[in-house]
Short mmCIF file of C-alpha atoms in Angstrom, two decimals:
data_model
loop_
_atom_site.label_atom_id
_atom_site.label_comp_id
_atom_site.label_asym_id
_atom_site.label_seq_id
_atom_site.Cartn_x
_atom_site.Cartn_y
_atom_site.Cartn_z
CA MET A 1 15.23 1.05 -19.93
CA ASP A 2 17.39 0.91 -16.79
CA ILE A 3 15.19 0.60 -13.73
CA ALA A 4 16.28 0.51 -10.12
CA ILE A 5 15.95 -2.70 -8.14
CA ALA A 6 12.72 -2.62 -6.15
CA ARG A 7 14.27 -2.73 -2.69
CA LEU A 8 11.13 -3.69 -0.81
CA GLU A 9 10.26 -6.52 -3.18
CA ALA A 10 13.87 -7.75 -3.13
CA TRP A 11 13.79 -7.80 0.68
CA MET A 12 10.51 -9.71 0.63
CA ARG A 13 11.90 -12.16 -1.92
CA ASP A 14 14.78 -12.91 0.45
CA TYR A 15 12.79 -13.25 3.66
CA TYR A 16 8.98 -13.24 3.32
CA HIS A 17 8.67 -17.02 2.88
CA LYS A 18 11.42 -17.86 5.36
CA VAL A 19 10.01 -16.46 8.61
CA ASP A 20 7.54 -17.55 11.25
CA HIS A 21 6.46 -14.11 12.45
CA ASP A 22 5.62 -11.34 9.96
CA ILE A 23 5.72 -7.85 11.46
CA GLY A 24 6.89 -6.16 8.27
CA SER A 25 4.11 -6.59 5.71
CA SER A 26 1.58 -3.90 4.89
CA GLY A 27 -1.67 -5.87 4.76
CA VAL A 28 -4.13 -7.20 7.28
CA ARG A 29 -4.15 -10.87 8.21
CA ASP A 30 -4.92 -13.12 5.26
CA LEU A 31 -8.39 -14.61 5.15
CA THR A 32 -8.88 -18.32 4.60
CA MET A 33 -11.17 -19.59 1.87
CA ALA A 34 -13.58 -20.77 4.57
CA GLU A 35 -13.68 -17.29 6.13
CA LEU A 36 -14.25 -15.63 2.77
CA GLN A 37 -17.13 -17.99 1.99
CA THR A 38 -18.77 -17.29 5.35
CA LEU A 39 -18.38 -13.53 5.05
CA CYS A 40 -19.64 -13.41 1.46
CA GLY A 41 -22.23 -16.18 1.51
CA PHE A 42 -21.04 -18.32 -1.40
CA GLU A 43 -19.95 -21.93 -1.75
CA LEU A 44 -17.15 -23.36 -3.85
CA ARG A 45 -19.68 -25.41 -5.78
CA ASP A 46 -20.91 -22.07 -7.15
CA LEU A 47 -17.80 -22.23 -9.34
CA GLU A 48 -18.82 -25.50 -10.95
CA PRO A 49 -20.74 -23.99 -13.88
CA MET A 50 -17.84 -21.68 -14.72
CA VAL A 51 -16.34 -22.18 -18.17
CA PHE A 52 -12.62 -21.45 -18.35
CA HIS A 53 -13.10 -18.77 -20.94
CA ASP A 54 -11.03 -15.63 -21.37
CA SER A 55 -12.06 -12.62 -19.34
CA GLU A 56 -12.22 -9.11 -20.81
CA SER A 57 -9.42 -6.57 -21.28
CA TYR A 58 -11.01 -4.11 -18.87
CA GLY A 59 -12.12 -6.83 -16.43
CA GLY A 60 -15.14 -9.06 -16.20
CA SER A 61 -18.48 -7.27 -16.28
CA GLY A 62 -19.56 -8.59 -12.88
CA LEU A 63 -16.48 -7.36 -11.03
CA ARG A 64 -16.38 -4.04 -12.88
CA SER A 65 -20.02 -3.44 -12.00
CA ALA A 66 -19.37 -4.25 -8.35
CA LEU A 67 -16.41 -1.86 -8.27
CA ALA A 68 -18.39 0.83 -10.05
CA ASP A 69 -21.25 0.52 -7.57
CA ARG A 70 -18.77 1.01 -4.73
CA TRP A 71 -16.59 3.76 -6.17
CA THR A 72 -18.10 5.61 -9.14
CA GLY A 73 -21.85 5.60 -8.69
CA GLY A 74 -22.18 2.82 -11.25
CA ASP A 75 -19.97 4.31 -13.99
CA VAL A 76 -18.03 1.28 -15.28
CA ASP A 77 -16.38 3.24 -18.09
CA ARG A 78 -13.82 4.71 -15.69
CA LEU A 79 -12.71 1.40 -14.14
CA MET A 80 -10.28 -1.32 -15.13
CA VAL A 81 -9.51 -4.53 -13.23
CA THR A 82 -5.76 -5.13 -12.92
CA HIS A 83 -3.25 -7.62 -11.51
CA GLY A 84 -2.97 -5.92 -8.15
CA SER A 85 -2.33 -2.20 -8.17
CA SER A 86 1.23 -2.88 -9.37
CA GLU A 87 0.13 -3.50 -12.95
CA ALA A 88 -1.95 -0.34 -12.93
CA ILE A 89 0.96 1.74 -11.61
CA TYR A 90 3.25 0.41 -14.32
CA LEU A 91 0.78 0.97 -17.15
CA VAL A 92 -0.09 4.50 -16.05
CA MET A 93 3.53 5.59 -15.63
CA GLN A 94 4.50 4.15 -19.00
CA LEU A 95 1.67 5.80 -20.88
CA LEU A 96 1.33 9.24 -19.30
CA LEU A 97 4.96 10.20 -18.79
CA GLU A 98 7.72 11.24 -21.15
CA PRO A 99 11.42 11.90 -20.54
CA GLY A 100 11.87 15.26 -18.89
CA ASP A 101 8.43 15.37 -17.26
CA GLU A 102 8.39 16.41 -13.63
CA VAL A 103 6.73 14.10 -11.12
CA ILE A 104 6.15 15.20 -7.54
CA VAL A 105 5.91 12.25 -5.18
CA VAL A 106 5.23 12.06 -1.46
CA ASP A 107 8.33 11.04 0.50
CA PRO A 108 8.84 8.41 1.84
CA ALA A 109 6.99 6.34 -0.72
CA TYR A 110 6.45 2.89 -2.13
CA GLN A 111 9.25 2.70 -4.68
CA GLN A 112 7.08 1.76 -7.66
CA LEU A 113 5.31 5.11 -7.32
CA HIS A 114 8.41 6.98 -8.45
CA ASP A 115 11.15 4.75 -9.87
CA ILE A 116 9.12 3.63 -12.89
CA ALA A 117 8.84 7.33 -13.71
CA ALA A 118 12.54 7.83 -13.04
CA ALA A 119 13.36 5.00 -15.45
CA ARG A 120 11.27 6.83 -18.07
CA GLY A 121 13.67 9.76 -17.72
CA CYS A 122 11.37 11.89 -15.59
CA ARG A 123 12.55 14.43 -13.01
CA ILE A 124 11.47 13.25 -9.57
CA THR A 125 10.71 15.98 -7.03
CA ARG A 126 10.28 14.76 -3.46
CA TRP A 127 7.49 16.15 -1.29
CA PRO A 128 8.83 15.18 2.14
CA LEU A 129 6.41 14.60 4.98
CA ASP A 130 7.32 16.56 8.10
CA VAL A 131 9.40 14.15 10.18
CA ARG A 132 9.53 16.56 13.13
CA ASN A 133 5.73 16.69 13.22
CA GLY A 134 4.91 12.99 13.08
CA PHE A 135 5.26 12.85 9.28
CA ALA A 136 2.44 15.37 8.80
CA ALA A 137 1.62 16.50 5.26
CA ASP A 138 2.95 20.02 4.57
CA LEU A 139 0.55 21.33 1.92
CA THR A 140 2.17 24.77 1.91
CA LEU A 141 5.37 23.11 0.76
CA LEU A 142 3.49 21.08 -1.85
CA ARG A 143 1.93 24.23 -3.25
CA GLU A 144 5.38 25.79 -3.60
CA LEU A 145 6.76 22.68 -5.31
CA ALA A 146 3.81 22.54 -7.72
CA ARG A 147 4.41 26.07 -9.00
CA SER A 148 6.78 24.53 -11.52
CA GLY A 149 3.84 22.87 -13.30
CA PRO A 150 4.54 19.15 -12.81
CA ARG A 151 3.04 16.56 -15.10
CA MET A 152 1.94 14.41 -12.16
CA ILE A 153 1.55 14.52 -8.37
CA VAL A 154 1.65 11.13 -6.64
CA VAL A 155 0.31 10.57 -3.11
CA ASN A 156 -1.19 7.89 -0.89
CA PHE A 157 -3.24 8.53 2.26
CA PRO A 158 -3.37 6.79 4.65
CA HIS A 159 0.30 6.66 3.88
CA ASN A 160 2.64 3.73 3.33
CA PRO A 161 4.80 3.27 5.38
CA THR A 162 3.94 5.79 8.14
CA GLY A 163 0.17 5.35 8.37
CA VAL A 164 -0.41 9.13 8.60
CA SER A 165 -3.34 10.69 6.78
CA ILE A 166 -4.91 14.05 5.95
CA THR A 167 -8.28 15.63 6.66
CA PRO A 168 -11.07 16.02 4.07
CA ALA A 169 -10.28 19.74 3.95
CA GLU A 170 -6.62 18.99 3.27
CA GLN A 171 -7.63 16.52 0.58
CA LYS A 172 -9.66 19.25 -1.16
CA GLU A 173 -6.66 21.56 -0.94
CA LEU A 174 -4.43 18.87 -2.41
CA VAL A 175 -6.82 18.39 -5.34
CA ALA A 176 -6.91 22.17 -5.84
CA ILE A 177 -3.11 22.29 -5.94
CA ALA A 178 -3.07 19.61 -8.65
CA ALA A 179 -5.79 21.41 -10.62
CA GLU A 180 -3.97 24.75 -10.45
CA ALA A 181 -0.83 23.05 -11.76
CA GLY A 182 -2.77 21.19 -14.47
CA ALA A 183 -1.24 17.97 -13.13
CA TYR A 184 -2.52 14.45 -13.01
CA LEU A 185 -3.24 13.49 -9.43
CA VAL A 186 -2.31 9.88 -8.75
CA TRP A 187 -4.10 8.77 -5.59
CA ASP A 188 -2.94 5.40 -4.26
CA HIS A 189 -5.96 4.17 -2.28
CA ALA A 190 -4.34 0.95 -1.06
CA PHE A 191 -4.97 1.75 2.62
CA GLY A 192 -7.95 4.04 2.09
CA GLU A 193 -10.67 1.84 3.58
CA LEU A 194 -8.93 1.03 6.87
CA THR A 195 -8.82 4.03 9.24
CA TYR A 196 -8.84 4.59 13.02
CA THR A 197 -9.03 8.31 13.82
CA ALA A 198 -11.52 9.47 11.18
CA ASP A 199 -13.83 8.16 8.48
CA PRO A 200 -12.15 7.01 5.25
CA LEU A 201 -11.41 9.75 2.74
CA PRO A 202 -13.42 9.67 -0.48
CA ILE A 203 -11.51 8.96 -3.64
CA PRO A 204 -11.00 12.21 -5.62
CA ALA A 205 -13.18 10.99 -8.48
CA THR A 206 -14.61 14.42 -9.33
CA TYR A 207 -11.24 15.73 -10.47
CA GLU A 208 -11.04 14.97 -14.19
CA ARG A 209 -7.30 14.28 -14.12
CA ALA A 210 -7.43 11.99 -11.10
CA ILE A 211 -6.11 8.43 -11.32
CA VAL A 212 -6.87 6.10 -8.41
CA PHE A 213 -5.29 2.73 -7.63
CA GLY A 214 -6.99 0.16 -5.43
CA THR A 215 -6.15 -3.34 -4.27
CA PHE A 216 -7.64 -6.29 -2.42
CA SER A 217 -4.36 -6.93 -0.60
CA LYS A 218 -4.26 -4.35 2.19
CA SER A 219 -7.65 -3.80 3.85
CA TYR A 220 -9.33 -7.05 2.78
CA GLY A 221 -6.74 -9.70 3.58
CA LEU A 222 -6.82 -11.12 0.06
CA ALA A 223 -3.25 -10.52 -1.08
CA GLY A 224 -3.08 -13.91 -2.77
CA LEU A 225 -5.78 -12.93 -5.25
CA ARG A 226 -3.40 -10.44 -6.88
CA VAL A 227 -6.38 -8.37 -8.01
CA GLY A 228 -6.59 -4.60 -8.06
CA TRP A 229 -8.34 -1.83 -9.90
CA CYS A 230 -7.68 1.50 -11.54
CA LEU A 231 -10.02 4.47 -11.88
CA ALA A 232 -8.93 6.77 -14.71
CA PRO A 233 -10.27 8.75 -17.67
CA PRO A 234 -11.74 6.33 -20.26
CA GLU A 235 -9.27 7.44 -22.92
CA LEU A 236 -6.36 6.47 -20.66
CA LEU A 237 -7.93 3.10 -19.86
CA ALA A 238 -8.20 2.45 -23.59
CA ARG A 239 -4.47 3.02 -24.00
CA MET A 240 -3.77 0.84 -20.97
CA ALA A 241 -5.75 -1.99 -22.56
CA LEU A 242 -3.57 -1.77 -25.67
CA LEU A 243 -0.35 -1.92 -23.68
CA ARG A 244 -1.47 -4.78 -21.47
CA ASP A 245 -2.11 -6.79 -24.64
CA TYR A 246 1.67 -7.25 -24.58
CA ILE A 247 1.87 -8.08 -20.87
CA ALA A 248 -1.00 -9.92 -19.21
CA LEU A 249 -4.12 -9.50 -21.40
CA TYR A 250 -6.66 -9.83 -18.57
CA VAL A 251 -7.23 -11.08 -15.03
CA SER A 252 -8.33 -14.68 -14.52
CA PRO A 253 -12.13 -15.08 -14.27
CA VAL A 254 -11.57 -17.44 -11.34
CA LEU A 255 -9.89 -14.65 -9.38
CA GLU A 256 -12.55 -12.20 -10.48
CA PHE A 257 -15.23 -14.49 -9.04
CA PHE A 258 -13.75 -14.17 -5.55
CA ALA A 259 -12.98 -10.48 -5.96
CA GLU A 260 -16.54 -9.69 -7.01
CA HIS A 261 -17.94 -11.39 -3.92
CA ALA A 262 -15.42 -9.50 -1.77
CA VAL A 263 -16.45 -6.13 -3.21
CA ARG A 264 -20.15 -6.86 -2.72
CA ASN A 265 -19.39 -7.66 0.93
CA ALA A 266 -16.59 -5.16 1.46
CA ASP A 267 -18.15 -3.35 4.41
CA ARG A 268 -18.43 -6.60 6.35
CA ILE A 269 -14.88 -7.68 5.50
CA VAL A 270 -13.30 -4.31 6.29
CA ALA A 271 -15.20 -3.98 9.57
CA LEU A 272 -13.88 -7.38 10.67
CA GLN A 273 -10.32 -6.52 9.68
CA GLN A 274 -10.52 -3.06 11.24
CA GLU A 275 -11.58 -4.47 14.61
CA HIS A 276 -8.68 -6.92 14.48
CA ALA A 277 -6.16 -4.26 13.42
CA ARG A 278 -7.33 -1.79 16.04
CA GLY A 279 -6.65 -4.35 18.78
CA ASN A 280 -3.19 -5.02 17.39
CA LEU A 281 -2.48 -1.30 17.21
CA ARG A 282 -3.19 -1.02 20.93
CA LEU A 283 -0.65 -3.77 21.57
CA LEU A 284 1.92 -2.00 19.41
CA ARG A 285 1.42 1.32 21.18
CA GLU A 286 1.74 -0.30 24.61
CA TRP A 287 4.93 -2.05 23.49
CA ALA A 288 6.46 1.16 22.12
CA ASP A 289 5.43 3.16 25.21
CA GLY A 290 7.39 0.67 27.30
CA LEU A 291 10.59 1.23 25.31
CA PRO A 292 10.99 5.03 25.13
CA GLU A 293 14.79 4.72 25.17
CA LEU A 294 14.79 2.44 22.11
CA VAL A 295 11.67 3.10 20.04
CA ARG A 296 9.92 6.20 18.70
CA LEU A 297 6.47 5.61 17.26
CA SER A 298 4.03 8.02 15.62
CA PRO A 299 0.70 6.17 15.85
CA PRO A 300 -0.82 5.59 12.40
CA ALA A 301 -4.21 7.01 11.45
CA GLY A 302 -4.90 4.23 8.98
CA GLY A 303 -3.51 1.14 7.31
CA VAL A 304 -1.58 -1.45 9.27
CA THR A 305 1.97 -0.10 9.13
CA ALA A 306 3.97 2.21 11.35
CA PHE A 307 7.31 3.78 10.53
CA VAL A 308 9.28 3.18 13.70
CA GLU A 309 12.48 5.03 14.52
CA PHE A 310 15.08 3.07 16.47
CA ALA A 311 16.91 5.66 18.54
CA GLY A 312 20.66 5.21 18.49
CA GLN A 313 20.51 1.99 16.49
CA PRO A 314 23.78 1.80 14.53
CA ASP A 315 22.56 -0.36 11.63
CA VAL A 316 18.84 -1.02 11.18
CA VAL A 317 19.40 -3.17 8.09
CA ARG A 318 21.67 -5.44 10.11
CA THR A 319 19.04 -5.58 12.85
CA CYS A 320 16.37 -6.59 10.36
CA ARG A 321 18.62 -9.26 8.85
CA ARG A 322 19.40 -10.71 12.28
CA LEU A 323 15.71 -10.79 13.09
CA ALA A 324 14.95 -12.69 9.91
CA GLU A 325 17.93 -15.05 9.80
CA LYS A 326 18.29 -15.85 13.51
CA HIS A 327 14.80 -15.33 14.92
CA ARG A 328 12.63 -15.84 11.81
CA VAL A 329 10.90 -12.47 12.21
CA LEU A 330 10.16 -10.24 9.21
CA LEU A 331 10.74 -6.49 9.63
CA VAL A 332 11.38 -4.13 6.71
CA PRO A 333 14.25 -1.63 6.97
CA GLY A 334 13.37 1.98 6.28
CA GLU A 335 16.10 2.05 3.64
CA CYS A 336 13.65 0.23 1.36
CA PHE A 337 11.76 3.55 1.22
CA GLY A 338 14.77 5.77 0.67
CA ASP A 339 18.30 6.35 1.95
CA ALA A 340 17.10 9.14 4.24
CA TYR A 341 15.29 6.62 6.46
CA ARG A 342 18.12 4.36 7.59
CA ASN A 343 17.17 4.75 11.26
CA TYR A 344 13.63 3.54 10.61
CA ALA A 345 11.83 0.29 9.92
CA ARG A 346 8.36 -0.44 8.63
CA LEU A 347 6.52 -2.40 11.27
CA GLY A 348 3.35 -4.12 10.13
CA PHE A 349 0.74 -4.92 12.76
CA GLY A 350 -1.96 -6.40 10.56
CA GLY A 351 -1.11 -10.08 11.02
CA THR A 352 -2.35 -12.40 13.72
CA THR A 353 -2.13 -11.17 17.29
CA ALA A 354 0.02 -14.16 18.16
CA GLU A 355 2.66 -13.40 15.54
CA LEU A 356 2.65 -9.69 16.42
CA THR A 357 3.20 -10.49 20.09
CA ALA A 358 5.97 -12.97 19.33
CA GLY A 359 7.57 -10.69 16.76
CA LEU A 360 7.62 -7.67 19.08
CA SER A 361 9.12 -9.74 21.89
CA LEU A 362 11.96 -10.94 19.66
CA LEU A 363 12.46 -7.46 18.22
CA GLU A 364 12.77 -6.04 21.73
CA ARG A 365 15.34 -8.70 22.55
CA VAL A 366 17.48 -7.78 19.54
CA LEU A 367 17.18 -4.04 20.22
CA ARG A 368 18.26 -4.52 23.83
CA GLU A 369 21.18 -6.72 22.76
CA ASP A 370 22.33 -4.13 20.25
CA ALA A 371 22.04 -1.40 22.88
CA GLY A 372 24.10 -3.45 25.33
CA MET A 373 21.18 -3.82 27.71
CA VAL A 374 20.66 -6.95 29.78
CA VAL A 375 17.95 -9.31 28.52
CA THR A 376 16.11 -10.76 31.49
CA ASN A 377 13.46 -12.92 29.84
CA GLY A 378 15.68 -15.38 28.02
#
């Protein structure tokens, strides 16, 4: 199987661990162990009785129950614990798709949501968000595209990288479009719990062909756990368990211990992270408003990323490389989400306020230098 290089992950491999200021990542600021203990009310000595025994193929019973209580009304049979959402995406695409199947995917998109399918020999149909309207979702266009009867429709709202979302009414229409087409609806819920302009959307669990991916990385600040989850029909989860027998077997019970506590205290964790992210979003908007000649920003409705257009910038990839290599600032070029977005960059505002402030200042300096404008603040 020939599979395309994951551009975003390759960029992160080159620069993520070599910068001082991260304004490119898609998650909220990482919690410390001390913060997690305080928020969840446990102590590390609670781990002392743990026996280093294998966990279960579908995930430990404690974590699965916690996830089920939060997402499925207690139905554990539709949930599997995975190594981040990445493992779930890979397993689902491998098992549900065959060469020649059509997959409709929101565009731009996280590359794993479509290139695994492309490597399977699937036909990828792009559902482009409306760039001229702040990357709004055009459901009329989606309905037209779905008339061909695709095998799968893949979306994520709030969206990565733009942060745009849809209304509950639009979500119902989206589900109806998938149902009319007889398609699986893959709903990437990575950013689903962190919203600013409206309440979080429910996961589309009532649709029998819905598959939902979740992660602890984005809204919780627990990226280092590498734990995620997948909601899917039980028969699909059974097939996923068989395939993962050749890959990873199960998630570590040590990681599941922390993840279970996080799920049981998710409202508290998300509220804390949302307050922090909302403050950073205000800073980002003020910064962009002060640079109308250089920056175009559509404010995100959720998540902690914005897809920023750099007006007149000749080479955004070069700009991002200079930021990383000269100024130790991480910014992700829009090209990582498709060749059509070479004038854009993903700007993450979920980190600490100090690194966002420093990162934006250095980014402004580089943008002004590239535009031939005088830098007055050194």
